[in-house]
mmCIF file of C-alpha atoms and ligand atoms in Angstrom:
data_model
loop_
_atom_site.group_PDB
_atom_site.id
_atom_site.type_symbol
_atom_site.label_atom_id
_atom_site.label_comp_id
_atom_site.label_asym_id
_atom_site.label_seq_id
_atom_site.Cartn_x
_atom_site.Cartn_y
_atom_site.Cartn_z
ATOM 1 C CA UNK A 1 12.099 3.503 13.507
ATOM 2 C CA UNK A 2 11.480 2.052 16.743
ATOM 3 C CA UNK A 3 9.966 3.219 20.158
ATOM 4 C CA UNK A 4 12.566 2.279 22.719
ATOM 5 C CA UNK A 5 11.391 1.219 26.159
ATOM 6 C CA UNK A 6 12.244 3.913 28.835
ATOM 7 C CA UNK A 7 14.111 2.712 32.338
ATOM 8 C CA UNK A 8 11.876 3.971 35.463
ATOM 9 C CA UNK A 9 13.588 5.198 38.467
ATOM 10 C CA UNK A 10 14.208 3.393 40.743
ATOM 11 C CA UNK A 11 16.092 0.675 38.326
ATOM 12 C CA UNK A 12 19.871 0.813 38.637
ATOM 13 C CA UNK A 13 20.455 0.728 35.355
ATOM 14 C CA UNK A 14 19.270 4.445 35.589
ATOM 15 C CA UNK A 15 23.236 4.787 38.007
ATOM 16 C CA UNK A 16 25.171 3.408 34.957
ATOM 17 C CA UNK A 17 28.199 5.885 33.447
ATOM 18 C CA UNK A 18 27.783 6.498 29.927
ATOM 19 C CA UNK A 19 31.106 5.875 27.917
ATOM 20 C CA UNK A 20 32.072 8.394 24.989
ATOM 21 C CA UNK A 21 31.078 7.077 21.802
ATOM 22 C CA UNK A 22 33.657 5.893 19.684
ATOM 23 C CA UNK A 23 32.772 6.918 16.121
ATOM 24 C CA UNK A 24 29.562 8.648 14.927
ATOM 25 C CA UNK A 25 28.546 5.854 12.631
ATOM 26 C CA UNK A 26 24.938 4.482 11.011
ATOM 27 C CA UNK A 27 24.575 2.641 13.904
ATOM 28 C CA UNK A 28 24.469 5.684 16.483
ATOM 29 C CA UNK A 29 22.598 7.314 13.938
ATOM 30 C CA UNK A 30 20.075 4.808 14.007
ATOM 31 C CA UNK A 31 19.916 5.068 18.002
ATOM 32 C CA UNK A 32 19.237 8.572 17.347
ATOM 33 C CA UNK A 33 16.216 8.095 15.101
ATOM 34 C CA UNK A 34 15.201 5.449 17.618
ATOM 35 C CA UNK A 35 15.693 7.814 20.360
ATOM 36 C CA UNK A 36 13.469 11.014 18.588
ATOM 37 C CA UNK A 37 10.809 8.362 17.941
ATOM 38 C CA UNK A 38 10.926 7.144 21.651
ATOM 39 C CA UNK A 39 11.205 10.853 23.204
ATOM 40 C CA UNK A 40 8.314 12.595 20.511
ATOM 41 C CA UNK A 41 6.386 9.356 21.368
ATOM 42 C CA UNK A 42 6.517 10.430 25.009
ATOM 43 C CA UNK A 43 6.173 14.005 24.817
ATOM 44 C CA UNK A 44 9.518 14.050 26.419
ATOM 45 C CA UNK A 45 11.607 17.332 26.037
ATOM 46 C CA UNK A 46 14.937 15.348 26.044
ATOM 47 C CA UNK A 47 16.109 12.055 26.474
ATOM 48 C CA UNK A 48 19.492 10.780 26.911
ATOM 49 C CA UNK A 49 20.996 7.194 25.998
ATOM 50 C CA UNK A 50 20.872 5.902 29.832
ATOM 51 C CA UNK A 51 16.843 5.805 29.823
ATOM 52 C CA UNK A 52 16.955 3.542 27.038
ATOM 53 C CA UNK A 53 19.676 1.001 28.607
ATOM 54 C CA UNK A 54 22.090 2.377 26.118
ATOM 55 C CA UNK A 55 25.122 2.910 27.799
ATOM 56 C CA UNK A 56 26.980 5.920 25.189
ATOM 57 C CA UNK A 57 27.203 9.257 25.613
ATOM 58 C CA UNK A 58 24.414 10.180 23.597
ATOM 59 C CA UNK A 59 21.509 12.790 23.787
ATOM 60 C CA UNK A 60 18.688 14.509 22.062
ATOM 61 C CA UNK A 61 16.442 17.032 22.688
ATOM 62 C CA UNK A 62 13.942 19.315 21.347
ATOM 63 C CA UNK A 63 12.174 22.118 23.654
ATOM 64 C CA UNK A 64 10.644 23.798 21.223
ATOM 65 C CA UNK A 65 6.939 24.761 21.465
ATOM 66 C CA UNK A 66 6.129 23.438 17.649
ATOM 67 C CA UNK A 67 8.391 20.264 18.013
ATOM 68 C CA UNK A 68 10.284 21.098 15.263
ATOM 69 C CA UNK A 69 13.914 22.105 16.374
ATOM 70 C CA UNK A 70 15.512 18.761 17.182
ATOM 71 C CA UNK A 71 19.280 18.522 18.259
ATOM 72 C CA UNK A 72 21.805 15.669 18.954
ATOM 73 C CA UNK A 73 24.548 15.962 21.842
ATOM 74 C CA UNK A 74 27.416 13.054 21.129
ATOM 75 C CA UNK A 75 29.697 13.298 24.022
ATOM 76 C CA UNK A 76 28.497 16.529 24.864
ATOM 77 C CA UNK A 77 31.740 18.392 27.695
ATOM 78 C CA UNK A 78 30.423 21.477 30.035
ATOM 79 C CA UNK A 79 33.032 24.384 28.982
ATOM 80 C CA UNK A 80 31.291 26.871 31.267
ATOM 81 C CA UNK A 81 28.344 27.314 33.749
ATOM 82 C CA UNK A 82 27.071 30.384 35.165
ATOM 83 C CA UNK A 83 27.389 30.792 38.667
ATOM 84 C CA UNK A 84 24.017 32.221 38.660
ATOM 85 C CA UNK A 85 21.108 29.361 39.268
ATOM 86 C CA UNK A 86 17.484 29.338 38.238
ATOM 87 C CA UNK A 87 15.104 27.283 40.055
ATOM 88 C CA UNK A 88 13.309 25.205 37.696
ATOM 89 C CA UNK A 89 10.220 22.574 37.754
ATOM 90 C CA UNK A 90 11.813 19.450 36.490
ATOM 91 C CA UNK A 91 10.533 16.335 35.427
ATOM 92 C CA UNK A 92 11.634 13.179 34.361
ATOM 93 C CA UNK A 93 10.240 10.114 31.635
ATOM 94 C CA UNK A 94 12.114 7.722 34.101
ATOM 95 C CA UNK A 95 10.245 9.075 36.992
ATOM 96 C CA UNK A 96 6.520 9.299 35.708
ATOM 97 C CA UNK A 97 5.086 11.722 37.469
ATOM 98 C CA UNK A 98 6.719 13.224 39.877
ATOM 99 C CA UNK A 99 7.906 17.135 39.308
ATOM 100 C CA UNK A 100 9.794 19.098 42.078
ATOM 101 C CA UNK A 101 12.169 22.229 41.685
ATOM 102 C CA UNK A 102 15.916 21.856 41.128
ATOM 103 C CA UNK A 103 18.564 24.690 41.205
ATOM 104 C CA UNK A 104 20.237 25.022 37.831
ATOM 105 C CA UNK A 105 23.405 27.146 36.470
ATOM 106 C CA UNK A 106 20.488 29.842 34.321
ATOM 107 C CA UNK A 107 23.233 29.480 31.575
ATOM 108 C CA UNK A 108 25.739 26.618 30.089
ATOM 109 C CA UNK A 109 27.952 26.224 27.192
ATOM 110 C CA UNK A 110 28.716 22.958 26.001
ATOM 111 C CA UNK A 111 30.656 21.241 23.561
ATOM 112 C CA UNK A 112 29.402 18.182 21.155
ATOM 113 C CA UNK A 113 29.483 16.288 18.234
ATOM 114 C CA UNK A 114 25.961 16.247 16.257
ATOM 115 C CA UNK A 115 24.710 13.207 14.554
ATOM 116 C CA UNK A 116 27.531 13.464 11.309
ATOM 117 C CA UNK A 117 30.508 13.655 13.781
ATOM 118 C CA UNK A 118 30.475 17.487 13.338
ATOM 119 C CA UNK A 119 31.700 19.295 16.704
ATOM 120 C CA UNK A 120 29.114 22.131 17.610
ATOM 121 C CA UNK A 121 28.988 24.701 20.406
ATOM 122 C CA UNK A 122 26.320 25.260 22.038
ATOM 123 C CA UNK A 123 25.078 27.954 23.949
ATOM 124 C CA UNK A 124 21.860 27.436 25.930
ATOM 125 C CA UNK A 125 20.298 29.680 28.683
ATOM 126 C CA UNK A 126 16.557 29.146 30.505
ATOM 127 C CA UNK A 127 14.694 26.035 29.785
ATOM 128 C CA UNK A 128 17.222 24.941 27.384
ATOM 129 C CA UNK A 129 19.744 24.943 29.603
ATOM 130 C CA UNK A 130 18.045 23.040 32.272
ATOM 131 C CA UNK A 131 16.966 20.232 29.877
ATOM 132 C CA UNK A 132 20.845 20.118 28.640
ATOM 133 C CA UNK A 133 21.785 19.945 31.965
ATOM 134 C CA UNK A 134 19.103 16.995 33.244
ATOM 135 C CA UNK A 135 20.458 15.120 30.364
ATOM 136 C CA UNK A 136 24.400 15.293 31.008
ATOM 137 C CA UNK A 137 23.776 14.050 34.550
ATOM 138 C CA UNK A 138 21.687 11.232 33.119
ATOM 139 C CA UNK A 139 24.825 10.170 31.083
ATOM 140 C CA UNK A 140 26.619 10.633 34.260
ATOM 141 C CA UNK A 141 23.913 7.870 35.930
ATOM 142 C CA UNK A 142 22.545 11.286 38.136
ATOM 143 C CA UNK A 143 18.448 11.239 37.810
ATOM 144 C CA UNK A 144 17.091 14.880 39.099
ATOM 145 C CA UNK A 145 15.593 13.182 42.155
ATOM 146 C CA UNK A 146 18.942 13.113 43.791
ATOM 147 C CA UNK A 147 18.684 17.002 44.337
ATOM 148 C CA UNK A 148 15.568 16.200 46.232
ATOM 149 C CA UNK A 149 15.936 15.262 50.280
ATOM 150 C CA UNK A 150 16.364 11.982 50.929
ATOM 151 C CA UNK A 151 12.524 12.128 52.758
ATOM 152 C CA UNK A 152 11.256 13.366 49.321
ATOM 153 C CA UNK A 153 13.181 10.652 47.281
ATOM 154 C CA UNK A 154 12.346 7.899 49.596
ATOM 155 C CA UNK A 155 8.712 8.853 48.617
ATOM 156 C CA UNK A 156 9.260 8.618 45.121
ATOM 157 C CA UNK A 157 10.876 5.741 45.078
ATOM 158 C CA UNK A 158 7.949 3.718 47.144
ATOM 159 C CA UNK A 159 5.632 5.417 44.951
ATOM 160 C CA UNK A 160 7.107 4.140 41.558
ATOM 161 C CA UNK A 161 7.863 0.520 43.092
ATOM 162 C CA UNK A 162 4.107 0.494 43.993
ATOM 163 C CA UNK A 163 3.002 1.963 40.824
ATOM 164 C CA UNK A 164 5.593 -0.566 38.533
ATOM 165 C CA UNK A 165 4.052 -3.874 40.596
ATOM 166 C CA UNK A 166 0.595 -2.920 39.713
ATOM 167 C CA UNK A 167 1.533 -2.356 35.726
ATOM 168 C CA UNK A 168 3.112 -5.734 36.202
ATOM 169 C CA UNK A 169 0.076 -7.235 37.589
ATOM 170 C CA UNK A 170 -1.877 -5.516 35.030
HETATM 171 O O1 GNR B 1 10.319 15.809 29.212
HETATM 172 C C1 GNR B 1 11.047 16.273 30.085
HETATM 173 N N1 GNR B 1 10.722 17.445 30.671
HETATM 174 C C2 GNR B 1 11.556 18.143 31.514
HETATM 175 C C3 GNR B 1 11.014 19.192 32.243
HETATM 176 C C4 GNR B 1 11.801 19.941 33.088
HETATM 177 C C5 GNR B 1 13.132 19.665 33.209
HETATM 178 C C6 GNR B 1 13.697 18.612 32.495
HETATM 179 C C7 GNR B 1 12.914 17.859 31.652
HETATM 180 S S1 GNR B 1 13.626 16.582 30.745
HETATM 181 C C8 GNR B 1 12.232 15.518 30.530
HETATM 182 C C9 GNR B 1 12.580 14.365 29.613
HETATM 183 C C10 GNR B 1 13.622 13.509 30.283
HETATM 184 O O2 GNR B 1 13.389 12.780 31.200
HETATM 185 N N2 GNR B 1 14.838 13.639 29.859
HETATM 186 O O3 GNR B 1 15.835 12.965 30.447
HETATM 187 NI NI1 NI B 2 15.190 12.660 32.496
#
């Protein structure tokens, strides 16, 4: 298993649109190892394909308190949203950092193939369904700053160019 190095806002390849995966085969399954590894590494909640310049429609996750309830989202579709939003403190592993609120649909239902090519429906509400969410617009190239104003992302983005020259420097 390897730990994958993450993208940091503002690098365009964070913009890119994912493209469906093809066929669930040992090599996404070994992205998906690679991917756990990188986003337990990182105390990350989910990570999605984009972050690690792999352009597939391709996400895990795990939100669970003990770290134990992994799941895979292979070209994961929306098939509803609640009209009703939560506001939710988000944060990002390409955007080191910085947390902010963003408005969320409180409940989604998606559909996806896991990591055998099985299709699974999902049902998520709360915190679940705001990381599922944060992850399909990543796929989409959308990172949660866009919700911001463009004052607040400006910041940000100054911030991490700062912050990325003096790692380089380092
Ligand atoms: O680790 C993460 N925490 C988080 C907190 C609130 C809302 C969304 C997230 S996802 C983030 C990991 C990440 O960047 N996934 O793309
Ligand atoms: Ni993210």
């Amino acid at each position: 298993m390897a730990i994958l190095p993450i993208l940091c806002y503002p690098d365009p390849r964070l913009h890119t649109v994912a493209k469906p995966v093809a066929q669930v085969d040992e090599r996404i399954r070994t992205l998906v190892q690679n991917m756990f590894a990188t986003m337990y590494d990182a105390n990350g909640v989910g990570l999605a394909a984009t972050q690690v310049d792999v352009h597939e429609r391709v996400v895990v996750a795990d939100v669970s308190e003990e770290r134990n309830q992994p799941f895979v989202l292979i070209n994961p579709e929306l098939l509803w949203a609640s009209e009703e939003k939560q506001l939710g403190e988000e944060g990002c592993l390409s955007v080191p950092g910085i947390y902010d609120g963003v408005e969320r649909s409180v409940a989604v239902k998606i559909k996806a193939l896991d990591e055998n090519g099985q299709e699974r429906i999902i049902e998520a509400e709360g915190f679940k369904a705001i990381c599922i969410q944060h992850e399909m617009d990543h796929l989409l190239g959308k990172v949660f700053v866009e919700y911001l104003s463009p004052l607040k992302r400006n910041r940000i983005k100054t911030k991490l160019v700062k912050q990325q020259k003096q790692v380089a420097k380092a």
